XYZ file of C-alpha atoms in Angstrom:
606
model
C -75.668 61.042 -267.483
C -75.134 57.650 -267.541
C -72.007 57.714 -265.847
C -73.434 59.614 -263.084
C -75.968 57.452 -261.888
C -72.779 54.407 -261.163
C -71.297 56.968 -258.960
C -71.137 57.036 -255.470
C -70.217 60.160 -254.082
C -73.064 61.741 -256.550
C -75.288 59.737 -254.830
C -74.358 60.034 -251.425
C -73.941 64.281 -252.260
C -77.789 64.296 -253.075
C -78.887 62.099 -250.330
C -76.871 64.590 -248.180
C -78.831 67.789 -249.635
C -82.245 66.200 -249.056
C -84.421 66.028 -245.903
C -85.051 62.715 -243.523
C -87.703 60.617 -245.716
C -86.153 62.348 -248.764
C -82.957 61.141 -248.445
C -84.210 57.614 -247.741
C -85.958 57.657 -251.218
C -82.541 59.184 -253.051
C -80.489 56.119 -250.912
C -83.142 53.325 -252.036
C -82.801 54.744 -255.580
C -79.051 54.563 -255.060
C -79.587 50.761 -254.347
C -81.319 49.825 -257.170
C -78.403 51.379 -259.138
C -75.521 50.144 -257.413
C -76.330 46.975 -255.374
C -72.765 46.636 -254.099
C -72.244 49.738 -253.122
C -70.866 49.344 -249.080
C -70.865 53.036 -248.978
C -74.354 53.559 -249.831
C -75.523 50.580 -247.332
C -74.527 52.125 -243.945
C -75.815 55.375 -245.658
C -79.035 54.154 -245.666
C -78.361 52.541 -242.131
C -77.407 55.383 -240.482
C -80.763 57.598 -242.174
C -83.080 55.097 -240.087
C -84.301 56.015 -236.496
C -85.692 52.681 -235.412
C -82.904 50.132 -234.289
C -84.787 47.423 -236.214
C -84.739 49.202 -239.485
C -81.337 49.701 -239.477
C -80.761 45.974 -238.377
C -83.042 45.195 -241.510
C -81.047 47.360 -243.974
C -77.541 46.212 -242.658
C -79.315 42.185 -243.168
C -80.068 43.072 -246.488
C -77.026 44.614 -247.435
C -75.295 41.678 -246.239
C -77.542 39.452 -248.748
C -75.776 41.735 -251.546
C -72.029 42.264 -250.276
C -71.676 39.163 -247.802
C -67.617 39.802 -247.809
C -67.881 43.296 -246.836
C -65.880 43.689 -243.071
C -67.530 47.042 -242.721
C -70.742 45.889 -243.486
C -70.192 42.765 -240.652
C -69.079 44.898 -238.023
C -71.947 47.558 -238.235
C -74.580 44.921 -238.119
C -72.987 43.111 -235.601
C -72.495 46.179 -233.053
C -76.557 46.153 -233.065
C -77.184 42.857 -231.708
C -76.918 41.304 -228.209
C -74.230 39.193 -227.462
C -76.269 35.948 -228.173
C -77.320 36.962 -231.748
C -74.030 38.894 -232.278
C -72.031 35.524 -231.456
C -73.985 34.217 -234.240
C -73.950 36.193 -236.658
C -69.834 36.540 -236.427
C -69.676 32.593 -236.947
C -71.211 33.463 -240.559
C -69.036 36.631 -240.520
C -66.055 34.786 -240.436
C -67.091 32.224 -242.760
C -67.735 34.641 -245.435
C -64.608 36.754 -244.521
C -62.029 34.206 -243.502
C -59.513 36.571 -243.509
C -60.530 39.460 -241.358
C -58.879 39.560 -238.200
C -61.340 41.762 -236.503
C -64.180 39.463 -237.299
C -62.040 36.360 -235.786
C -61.019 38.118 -232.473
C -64.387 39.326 -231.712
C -65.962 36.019 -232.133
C -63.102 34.566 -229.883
C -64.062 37.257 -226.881
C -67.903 36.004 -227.599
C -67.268 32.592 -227.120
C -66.450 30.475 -224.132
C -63.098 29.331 -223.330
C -63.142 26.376 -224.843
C -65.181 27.428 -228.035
C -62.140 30.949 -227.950
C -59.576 27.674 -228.415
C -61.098 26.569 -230.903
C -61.941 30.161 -233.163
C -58.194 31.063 -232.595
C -57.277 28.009 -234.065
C -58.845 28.201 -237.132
C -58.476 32.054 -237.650
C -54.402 30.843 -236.832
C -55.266 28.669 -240.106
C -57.061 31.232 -242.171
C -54.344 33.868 -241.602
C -51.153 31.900 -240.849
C -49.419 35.742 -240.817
C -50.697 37.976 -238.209
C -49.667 38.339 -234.784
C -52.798 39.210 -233.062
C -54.260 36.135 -233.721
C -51.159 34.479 -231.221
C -51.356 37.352 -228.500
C -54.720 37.163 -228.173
C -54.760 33.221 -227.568
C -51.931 33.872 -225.038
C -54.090 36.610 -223.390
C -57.127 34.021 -223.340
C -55.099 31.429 -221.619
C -53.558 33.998 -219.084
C -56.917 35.061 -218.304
C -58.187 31.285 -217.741
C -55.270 30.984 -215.163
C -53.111 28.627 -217.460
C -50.331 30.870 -217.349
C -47.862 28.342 -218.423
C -49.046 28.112 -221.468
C -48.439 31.594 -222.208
C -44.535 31.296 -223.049
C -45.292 28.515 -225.614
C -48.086 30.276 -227.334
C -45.438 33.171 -227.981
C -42.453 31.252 -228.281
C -44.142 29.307 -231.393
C -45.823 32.711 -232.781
C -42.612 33.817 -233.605
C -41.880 30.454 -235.081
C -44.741 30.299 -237.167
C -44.788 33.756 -238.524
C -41.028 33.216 -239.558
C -41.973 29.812 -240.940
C -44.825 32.255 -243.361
C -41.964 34.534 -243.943
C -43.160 37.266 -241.381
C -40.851 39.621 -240.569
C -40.634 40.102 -237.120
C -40.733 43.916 -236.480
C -39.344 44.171 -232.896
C -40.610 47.561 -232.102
C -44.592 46.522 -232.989
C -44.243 43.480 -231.046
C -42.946 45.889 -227.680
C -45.798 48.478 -228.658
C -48.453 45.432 -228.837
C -46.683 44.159 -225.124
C -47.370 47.812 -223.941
C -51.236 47.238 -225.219
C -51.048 43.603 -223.051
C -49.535 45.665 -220.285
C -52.387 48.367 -220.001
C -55.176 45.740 -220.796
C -53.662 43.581 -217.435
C -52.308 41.205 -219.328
C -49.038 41.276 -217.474
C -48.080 37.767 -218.176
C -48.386 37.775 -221.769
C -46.825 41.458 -222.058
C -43.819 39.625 -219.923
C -43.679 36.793 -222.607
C -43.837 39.037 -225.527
C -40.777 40.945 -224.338
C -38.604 38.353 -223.466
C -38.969 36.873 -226.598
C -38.251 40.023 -229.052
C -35.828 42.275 -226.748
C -33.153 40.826 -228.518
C -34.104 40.334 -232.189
C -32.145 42.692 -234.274
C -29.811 43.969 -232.147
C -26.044 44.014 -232.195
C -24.790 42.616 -229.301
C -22.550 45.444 -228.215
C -25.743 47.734 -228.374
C -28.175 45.715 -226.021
C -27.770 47.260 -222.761
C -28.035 51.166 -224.297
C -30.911 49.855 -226.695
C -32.834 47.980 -223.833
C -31.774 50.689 -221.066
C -33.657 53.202 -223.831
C -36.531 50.034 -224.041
C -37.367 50.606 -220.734
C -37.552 54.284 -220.404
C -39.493 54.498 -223.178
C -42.640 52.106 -221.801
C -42.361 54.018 -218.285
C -42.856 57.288 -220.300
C -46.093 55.177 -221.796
C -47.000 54.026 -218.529
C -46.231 50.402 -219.419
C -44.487 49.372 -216.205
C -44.671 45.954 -215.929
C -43.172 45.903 -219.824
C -40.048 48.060 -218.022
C -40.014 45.619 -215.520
C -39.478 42.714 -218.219
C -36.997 44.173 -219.880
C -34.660 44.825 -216.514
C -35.220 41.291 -215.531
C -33.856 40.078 -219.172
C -31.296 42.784 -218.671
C -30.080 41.838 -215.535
C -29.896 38.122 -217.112
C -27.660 38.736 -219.640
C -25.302 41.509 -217.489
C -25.398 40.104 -214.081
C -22.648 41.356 -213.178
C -22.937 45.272 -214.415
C -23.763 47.879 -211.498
C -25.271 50.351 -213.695
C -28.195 47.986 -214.504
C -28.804 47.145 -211.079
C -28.562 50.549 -210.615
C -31.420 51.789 -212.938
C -33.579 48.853 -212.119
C -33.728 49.684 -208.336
C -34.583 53.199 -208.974
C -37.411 51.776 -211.004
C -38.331 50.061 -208.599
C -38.003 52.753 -205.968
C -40.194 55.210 -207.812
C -42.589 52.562 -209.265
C -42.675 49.218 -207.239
C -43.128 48.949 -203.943
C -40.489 48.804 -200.790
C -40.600 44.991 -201.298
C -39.938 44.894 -204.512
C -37.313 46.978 -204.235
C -35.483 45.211 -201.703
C -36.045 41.941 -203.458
C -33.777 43.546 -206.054
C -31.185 45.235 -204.075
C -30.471 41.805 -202.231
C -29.900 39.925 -205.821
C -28.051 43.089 -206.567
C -25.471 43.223 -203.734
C -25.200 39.376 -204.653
C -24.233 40.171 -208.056
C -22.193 43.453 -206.989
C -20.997 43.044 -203.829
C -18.033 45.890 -204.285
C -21.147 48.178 -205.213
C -21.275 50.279 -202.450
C -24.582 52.418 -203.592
C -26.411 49.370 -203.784
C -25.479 48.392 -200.307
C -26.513 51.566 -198.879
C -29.859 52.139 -201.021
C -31.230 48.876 -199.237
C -30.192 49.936 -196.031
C -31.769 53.510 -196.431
C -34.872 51.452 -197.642
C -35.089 49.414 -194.259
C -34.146 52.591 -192.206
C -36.832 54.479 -193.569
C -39.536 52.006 -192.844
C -38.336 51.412 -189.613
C -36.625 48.601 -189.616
C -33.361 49.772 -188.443
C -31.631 46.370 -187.305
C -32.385 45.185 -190.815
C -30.348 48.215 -192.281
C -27.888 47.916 -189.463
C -26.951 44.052 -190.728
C -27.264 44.965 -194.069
C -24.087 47.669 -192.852
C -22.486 44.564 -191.504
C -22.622 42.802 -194.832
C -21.571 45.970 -196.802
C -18.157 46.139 -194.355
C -17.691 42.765 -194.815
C -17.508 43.847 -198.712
C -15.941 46.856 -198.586
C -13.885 47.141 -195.434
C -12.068 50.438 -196.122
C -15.667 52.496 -197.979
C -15.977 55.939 -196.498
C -19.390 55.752 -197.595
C -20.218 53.071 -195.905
C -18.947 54.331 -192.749
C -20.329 57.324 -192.435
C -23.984 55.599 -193.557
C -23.126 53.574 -190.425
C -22.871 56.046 -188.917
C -25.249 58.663 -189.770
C -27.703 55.683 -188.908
C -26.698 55.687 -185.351
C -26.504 59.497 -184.504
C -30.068 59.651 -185.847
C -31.405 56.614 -183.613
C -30.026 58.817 -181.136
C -27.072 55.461 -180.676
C -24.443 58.391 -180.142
C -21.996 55.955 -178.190
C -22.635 53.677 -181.450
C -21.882 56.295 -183.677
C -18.666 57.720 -181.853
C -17.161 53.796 -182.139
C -17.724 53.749 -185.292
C -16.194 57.134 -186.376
C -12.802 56.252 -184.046
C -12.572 53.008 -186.141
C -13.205 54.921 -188.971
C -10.329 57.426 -188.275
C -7.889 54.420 -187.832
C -8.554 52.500 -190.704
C -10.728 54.380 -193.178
C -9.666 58.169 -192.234
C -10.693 60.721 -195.143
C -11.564 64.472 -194.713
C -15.324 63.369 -194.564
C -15.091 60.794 -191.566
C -12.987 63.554 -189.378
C -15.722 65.957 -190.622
C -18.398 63.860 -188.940
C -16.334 63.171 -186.054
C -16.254 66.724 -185.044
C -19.932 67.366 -186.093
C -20.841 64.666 -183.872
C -19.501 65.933 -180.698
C -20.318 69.611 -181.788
C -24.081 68.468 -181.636
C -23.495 66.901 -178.455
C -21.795 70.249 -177.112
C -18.761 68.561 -176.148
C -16.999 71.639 -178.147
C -13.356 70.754 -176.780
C -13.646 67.585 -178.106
C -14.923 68.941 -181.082
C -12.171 71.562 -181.562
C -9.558 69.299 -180.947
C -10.957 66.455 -183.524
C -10.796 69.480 -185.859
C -7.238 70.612 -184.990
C -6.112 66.880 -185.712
C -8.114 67.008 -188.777
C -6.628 70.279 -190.379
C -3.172 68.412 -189.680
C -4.115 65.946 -192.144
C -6.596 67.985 -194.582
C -5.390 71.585 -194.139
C -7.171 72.175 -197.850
C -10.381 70.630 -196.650
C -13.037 74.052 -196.871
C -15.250 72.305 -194.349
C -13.022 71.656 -191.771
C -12.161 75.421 -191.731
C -15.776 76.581 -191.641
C -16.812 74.141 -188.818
C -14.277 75.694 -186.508
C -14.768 79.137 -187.848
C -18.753 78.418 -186.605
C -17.613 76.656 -183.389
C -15.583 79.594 -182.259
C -18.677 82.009 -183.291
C -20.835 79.970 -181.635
C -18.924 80.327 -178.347
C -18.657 83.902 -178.738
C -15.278 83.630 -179.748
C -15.365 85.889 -182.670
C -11.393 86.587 -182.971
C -10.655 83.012 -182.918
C -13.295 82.601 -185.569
C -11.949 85.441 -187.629
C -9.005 84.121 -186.913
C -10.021 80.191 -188.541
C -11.857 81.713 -191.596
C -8.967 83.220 -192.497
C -6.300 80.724 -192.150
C -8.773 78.560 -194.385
C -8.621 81.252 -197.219
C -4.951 80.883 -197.304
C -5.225 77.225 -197.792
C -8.250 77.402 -199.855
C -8.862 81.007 -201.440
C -11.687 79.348 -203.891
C -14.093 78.318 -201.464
C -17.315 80.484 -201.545
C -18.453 79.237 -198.606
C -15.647 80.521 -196.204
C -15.751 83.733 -198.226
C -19.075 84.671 -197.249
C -18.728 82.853 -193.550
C -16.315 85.847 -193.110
C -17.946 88.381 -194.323
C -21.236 87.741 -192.151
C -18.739 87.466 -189.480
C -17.961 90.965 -190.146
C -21.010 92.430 -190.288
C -22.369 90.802 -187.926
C -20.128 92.362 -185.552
C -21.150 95.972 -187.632
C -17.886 96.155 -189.334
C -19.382 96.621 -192.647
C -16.252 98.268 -194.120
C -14.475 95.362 -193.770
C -17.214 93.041 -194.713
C -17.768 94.857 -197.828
C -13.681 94.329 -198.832
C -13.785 91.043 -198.033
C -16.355 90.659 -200.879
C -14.677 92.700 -203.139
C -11.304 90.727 -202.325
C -13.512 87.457 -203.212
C -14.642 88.816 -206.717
C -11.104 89.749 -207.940
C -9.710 85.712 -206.228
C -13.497 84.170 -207.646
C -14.202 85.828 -210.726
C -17.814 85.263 -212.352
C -19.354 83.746 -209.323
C -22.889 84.887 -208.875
C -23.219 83.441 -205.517
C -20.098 86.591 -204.081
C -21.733 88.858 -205.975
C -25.431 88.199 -204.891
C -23.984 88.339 -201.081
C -22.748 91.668 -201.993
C -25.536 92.987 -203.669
C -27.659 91.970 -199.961
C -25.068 93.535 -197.762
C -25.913 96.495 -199.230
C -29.568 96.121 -199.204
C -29.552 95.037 -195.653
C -27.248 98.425 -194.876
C -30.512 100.254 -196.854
C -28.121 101.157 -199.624
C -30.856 100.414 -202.153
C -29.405 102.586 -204.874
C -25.555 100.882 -204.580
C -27.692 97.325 -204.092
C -28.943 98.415 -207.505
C -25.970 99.743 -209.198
C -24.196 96.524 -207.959
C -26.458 94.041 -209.294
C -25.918 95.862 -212.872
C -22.344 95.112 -212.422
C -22.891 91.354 -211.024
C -25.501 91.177 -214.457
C -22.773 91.891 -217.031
C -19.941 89.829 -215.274
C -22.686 86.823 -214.717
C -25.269 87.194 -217.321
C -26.181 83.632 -217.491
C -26.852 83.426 -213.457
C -30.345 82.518 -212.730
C -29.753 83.488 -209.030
C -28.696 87.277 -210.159
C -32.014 87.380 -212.240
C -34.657 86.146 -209.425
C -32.568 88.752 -207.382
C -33.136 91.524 -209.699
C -36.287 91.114 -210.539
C -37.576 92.076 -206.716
C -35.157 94.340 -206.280
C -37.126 96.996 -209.331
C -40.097 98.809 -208.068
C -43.122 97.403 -208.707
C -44.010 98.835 -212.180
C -40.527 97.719 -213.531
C -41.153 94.003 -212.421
C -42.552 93.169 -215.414
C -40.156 94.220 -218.141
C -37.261 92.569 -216.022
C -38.997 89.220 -215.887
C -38.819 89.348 -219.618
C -35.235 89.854 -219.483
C -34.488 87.479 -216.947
C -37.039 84.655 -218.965
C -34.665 86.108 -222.312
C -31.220 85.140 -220.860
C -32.641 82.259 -218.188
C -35.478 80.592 -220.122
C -35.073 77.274 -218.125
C -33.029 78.331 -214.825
C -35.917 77.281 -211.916
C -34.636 80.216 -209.294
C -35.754 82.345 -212.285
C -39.367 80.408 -213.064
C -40.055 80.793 -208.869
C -39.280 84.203 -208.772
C -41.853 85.274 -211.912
C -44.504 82.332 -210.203
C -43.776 84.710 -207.013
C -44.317 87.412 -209.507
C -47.781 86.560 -210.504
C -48.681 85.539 -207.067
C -48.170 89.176 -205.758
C -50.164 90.508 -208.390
C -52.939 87.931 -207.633
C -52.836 86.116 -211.069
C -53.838 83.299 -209.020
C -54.422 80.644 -212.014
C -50.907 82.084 -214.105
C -48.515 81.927 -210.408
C -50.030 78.004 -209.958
C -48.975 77.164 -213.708
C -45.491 78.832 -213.082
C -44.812 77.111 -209.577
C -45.802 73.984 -211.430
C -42.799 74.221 -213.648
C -40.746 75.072 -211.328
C -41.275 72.323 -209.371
C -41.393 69.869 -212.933
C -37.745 71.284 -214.081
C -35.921 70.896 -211.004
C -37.554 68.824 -207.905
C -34.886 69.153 -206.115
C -35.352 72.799 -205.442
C -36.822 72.181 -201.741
C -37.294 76.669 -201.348
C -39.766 75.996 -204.449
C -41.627 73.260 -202.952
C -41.515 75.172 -199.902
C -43.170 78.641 -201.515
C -45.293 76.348 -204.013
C -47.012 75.248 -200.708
C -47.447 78.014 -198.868
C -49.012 79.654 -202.009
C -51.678 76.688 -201.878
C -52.256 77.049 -198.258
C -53.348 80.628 -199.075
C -54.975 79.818 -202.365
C -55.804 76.152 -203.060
C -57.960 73.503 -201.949
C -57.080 70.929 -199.299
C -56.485 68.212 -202.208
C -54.299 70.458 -204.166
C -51.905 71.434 -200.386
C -52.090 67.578 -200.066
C -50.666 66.809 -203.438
C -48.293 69.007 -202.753
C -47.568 67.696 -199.280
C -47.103 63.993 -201.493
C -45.075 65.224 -204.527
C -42.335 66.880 -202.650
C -41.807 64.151 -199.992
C -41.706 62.029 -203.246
C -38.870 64.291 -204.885
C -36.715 64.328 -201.409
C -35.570 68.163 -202.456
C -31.676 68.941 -200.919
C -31.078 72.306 -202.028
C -32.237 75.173 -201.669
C -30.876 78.402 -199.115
C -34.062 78.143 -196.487
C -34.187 74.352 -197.180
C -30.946 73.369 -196.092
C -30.645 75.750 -193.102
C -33.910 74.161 -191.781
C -33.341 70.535 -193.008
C -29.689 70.016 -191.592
C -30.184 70.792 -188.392
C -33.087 68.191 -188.043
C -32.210 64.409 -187.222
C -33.839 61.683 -189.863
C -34.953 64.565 -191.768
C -35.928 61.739 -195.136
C -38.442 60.959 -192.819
C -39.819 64.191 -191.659
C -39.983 65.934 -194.971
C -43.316 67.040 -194.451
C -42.558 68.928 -191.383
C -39.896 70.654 -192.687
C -41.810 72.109 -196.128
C -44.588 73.376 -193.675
C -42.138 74.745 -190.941
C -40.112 76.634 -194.467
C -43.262 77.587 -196.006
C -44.353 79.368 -192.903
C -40.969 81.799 -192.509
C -41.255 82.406 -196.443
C -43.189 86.081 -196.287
C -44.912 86.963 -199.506
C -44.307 90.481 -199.356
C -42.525 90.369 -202.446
C-alpha cells in the first residue's frame, strides 16, 4: 500500500474519478505525499476556477520545485507583463539553463535590458543556437541591421568553439522560422553563412538549386531569395542559375525585381539569348516598349546572327502596329540570319496585311530553301483557301506531304479541305492514308472519328473510336472523346476506364469535371476542374470551360480568381485556345479577353 501512495499516476487516476471540490481534497492529499511532484502541481492548478487560486498554487509549488521549467512557464503565462518580467528574472536564476525561460525574458525586456539577458543566457548555455538568432532578430528589429552578420558569423564560431555541430539543414529550417516571423535580415544572414557547410563542391549548385525550391514550397521566399543571390556569387557566369532565379522572381518578386536581375544577368551572360528576351517581354508587357526595344539593341549587339532575337524584334513591332519596322527587320533578317522561322514570319506578316502576292511569293522563295519546312506548306495551302483557290491549295498540301509525309498538321489541313468542299470520300482516304504513313497517332485518328460524327455516322464514329482505343490506348485525347461520344447512361462506366488507363492525362480530368457538371454535381465538377487546371496550366480550353462553369455556378470572387490564376499561368495550348489566341495581336496582354471570348463559344451541352 505503501508503494501506492509515492505514485503519481495513482494519484492523479483518483483525482480524475472524483468530482470538483473532491478532487481538490484527493490533489492536496497528493501534496502532502509527494511534495515534488510537478505533475500533481499543475493538477491542482488546473482544478481551480479563480485565476488567483491557481496563481497561489503554481507560487507554492514553486516554493517546493523552484527548478521545475514547467512549473515557471505555467505561472508565468498568468501574470501581466510587468509581474511576468519579474518573475522570469527569478525563473532564470533558478533554471539557468532553460532556453525558453531566457528568450521570454529577453522579449519582456527593453532593448537594452534584451542585450543584456542574451548575454548572459549566451553564458549559461554557451551551446544553443537560439540564444544567437534571437539576439540577431533583436538587433534587426532595433534597426541595427549591421550588426546582424556579426552576431551570426560569431554564432557559428562559438558553437564550434563548444564543439556544436553545426547541422546545416536546422539552421535553413530556423532561417525559414526568421523568414515567416519578418525577420528577413537575419533569415538572409543565417543562409549565407550555412549554404555551404557540408557540401561537396561539385554538388552546390544541384544541392542549393533543391535549397531553394524547397523554402518556396514552405513559403519562405525571402530564404529562396538568399540562396540565389549566394548562388549567383559563386556561378556568375552559369545561365541556368540566372535562369531559375528570374523565374523566381517573375512568379514571386515584383517586375522590378525582376528586371534588376535580368540586367546583372545579361551582364554575366551576355550570349544568353532567353535572358535577353525575358527582360524585354517584361518591359513590353508593362508598357514600356522603347525600354524593350533598346534592350533588342543590346541583345543584337550580343548575338548578331539569333533567330530568336529577331523574330522577338520583330514580333514587338507587328504588335505596336510598327509594320514598316517589322518588315525591315525581317528583310535584314533574311540576309543575314535567314532560317525557316524568319521566312515564316515574313510571309505571315504580309498575309495579315493582305498583301497575299507578296506573301505567296516570300513563301515560294522560302520552300526553295526549306522545302521540308511543314509550316511553310500549310501557310500557302491556307493562303490559296483563303482566296478561294481551292485547287491550288489542294494542290500545296499535297506537294508538302511528299516532302514531309509525318506532319499531322498538313494531314488534317487536307482533309478539311476535302470535306469542306463535300468530298467526304476522299477526305475520309486521306485519313486512312495518314494512319497507315502515322501509325499510333491519336490526333489522325480523333479527326477521323469527327468526320464521321459530323457526316451523322454515329455508329462508324463509334466503331472507329474502338479501333483508335486499341491502337492508342494511352491517348488522353481518344478517352475525353469517348467518353461524350456513349449515351448518357454509359458515361459513367467509361470515365472509369478512361481515369483506369489516363489517371493523370488533364484532357481526360476536363472531360469527367465536364462530366459532373452536366449532371449538376456542382461541388464534385469544381474539385475536378481544379485539378485540371493544378496538373497542367497550360491547358488554356480548361481554363476556358473552368470559367464559364463559374460564370454559371460560382460567385463573383471565385470567376475573379479564376480571371487572376489563368492570366498568371499564360496557357498556349489548347484546340479553341489557340484558334482564338493567334489571331489576336499582344495577346500576353489580353489574356483575359480571350478566356471570356473562349468560354462563351464553349456550349455545355455535353
Amino acid at each position: 500500500m505503501e508503494h501506492l501512495l509515492e505514485s503519481e499516476d495513482v494519484w492523479l487516476e483518483a483525482a480524475r474519478l472524483q468530482p470538483g471540490d473532491t478532487a481538490k481534497a484527493v490533489v492536496a492529499q497528493a501534496i502532502c505525499h509527494l511534495p515534488q511532484s510537478v505533475r500533481i502541481y499543475i493538477r491542482a492548478a488546473e482544478l481551480e476556477t479563480d485565476l488567483r487560486a491557481k496563481k497561489r498554487v503554481l507560487r507554492k509549488a514553486l516554493e517546493h520545485v523552484p527548478n521545475s521549467v514547467r512549473l515557471w512557464k505555467a505561472a508565468v503565462e498568468l501574470e501581466e507583463p510587468e509581474d511576468a518580467r519579474i518573475m522570469l528574472s527569478r525563473a532564470v536564476e533558478c533554471c539557468p539553463t532553460s532556453v525558453e525561460l531566457w528568450l521570454a525574458l529577453a522579449r519582456l525586456e527593453t532593448y537594452e535590458n534584451a542585450r543584456k539577458v542574451l548575454n548572459k543566457a549566451r553564458e549559461n548555455i554557451p551551446t544553443d543556437r537560439h540564444i544567437w538568432i534571437t539576439a540577431a532578430k533583436l538587433e534587426e528589429a532595433n534597426g541595427n541591421t549591421q550588426m546582424v552578420e556579426k552576431i551570426i558569423d560569431r554564432a557559428i564560431t562559438s558553437l564550434r568553439a563548444n564543439g556544436v555541430e553545426i547541422n546545416r539543414e536546422q539552421w535553413i529550417q530556423d532561417a525559414e522560422e526568421c523568414d515567416k516571423a519578418g525577420s528577413v535580415v537575419t533569415c538572409q544572414a543565417v543562409v549565407r553563412a550555412v549554404i555551404g557547410i557540408g557540401i561537396e563542391e561539385e554538388d552546390r549548385k544541384h544541392t542549393w538549386m533543391e535549397d531553394a525550391d524547397s523554402c518556396v514550397s514552405h513559403g519562405a521566399l525571402e530564404c529562396a531569395r538568399a540562396i540565389y543571390a549566394h548562388a549567383l556569387q559563386v556561378f556568375p557566369s552559369k545561365k541556368s542559375v540566372w535562369l531559375r532565379a528570374a523565374y523566381f522572381e517573375k512568379n514571386h518578386g515584383t517586375r522590378e525585381s525582376l528586371e534588376t536581375l535580368l540586367q546583372r544577368a545579361v551582364a554575366h551572360c551576355p550570349k544568353a539569348e532567353v535572358l535577353w528576351l525575358m527582360g524585354a517581354k517584361s518591359k513590353w508587357l508593362a508598357g514600356d516598349v522603347p525600354a524593350a526595344r533598346s534592350i533588342l539593341a543590346l541583345a543584337f549587339q550580343a548575338n548578331p546572327n539569333s533567330e530568336e532575337i529577331w523574330l522577338a524584334a520583330v514580333k514587338l513591332e507587328s504588335e505596336n502596329n510598327e509594320y514598316e519596322r517589322a518588315r525591315r527587320l525581317l528583310a535584314k533578317a533574311r540576309s543575314s540570319a535567314a532560317t525557316a522561322r524568319v521566312f515564316m514570319k515574313s510571309v505571315r506578316l504580309e498575309w495579315v496585311l493582305g498583301n497575299i502576292e507578296a506573301a505567296l511569293e516570300l513563301c515560294e522563295e522560302a520552300l526553295g530553301h526549306y522545302e521540308d519546312f511543314p509550316k511553310l506548306w500549310m501557310m500557302k495551302g491556307q493562303i490559296e483557301e483563303q482566296q478561294e483557290q481551292t485547287e491550288k491549295a489542294r494542290e500545296a498540301y499535297n506537294l508538302g506531304l511528299k516532302k514531309c509525309p509525318h506532319s499531322v498538321s498538313l494531314w488534317l489541313l487536307l482533309s478539311r479541305l476535302e470535306e469542306n468542299v463535300g468530298q467526304l470520300t476522299r477526305a475520309r482516304a486521306i485519313l486512312e492514308k495518314s494512319r497507315l504513313k502515322n501509325p499510333r497517332v491519336p490526333e489522325l485518328w480523333l479527326e477521323s472519328v469527327r468526320l464521321e460524327y459530323r457526316a451523322g455516322l454515329k455508329n462508324i464514329a463509334n466503331t472507329l473510336m474502338a479501333k483508335a482505343l486499341q491502337e492508342c490506348p494511352n491517348s488522353g485525347i481518344l478517352w475525353a472523346e469517348a467518353i461524350f461520344l456513349e449515351a448518357r447512361p454509359q458515361r459513367k462506366t467509361k470515365s472509369v476506364d478512361a481515369l483506369k488507363k489516363c489517371e493523370h492525362d488533364p484532357h481526360v480530368l476536363l472531360a469527367v469535371a465536364k462530366l459532373f457538371w452536366s449532371e449538376r454535381k456542382i461541388s464534385k465538377a469544381r474539385d475536378w476542374f481544379h485539378r485540371t487546371v493544378k496538373i497542367d496550366s497550360d491547358l488554356g480550353d480548361a481554363w476556358a470551360t473552368f470559367y464559364k462553369f463559374e460564370l454559371q455556378h460560382g460567385t463573383e470572387e471565385q470567376q475573379e480568381e479564376i480571371r487572376k490564376r489563368c492570366e498568371n499561368a499564360e496557357p498556349r495550348h489548347g484546340e479553341l485556345w489557340c484558334a482564338v489566341s493567334k489571331d489576336i495581336k499582344n495577346w500576353q496582354n489580353k489574356l483575359g479577353e480571350i478566356l471570356t471570348f473562349v468560354a462563351s463559344k464553349i456550349k455545355n451541352t455535353f
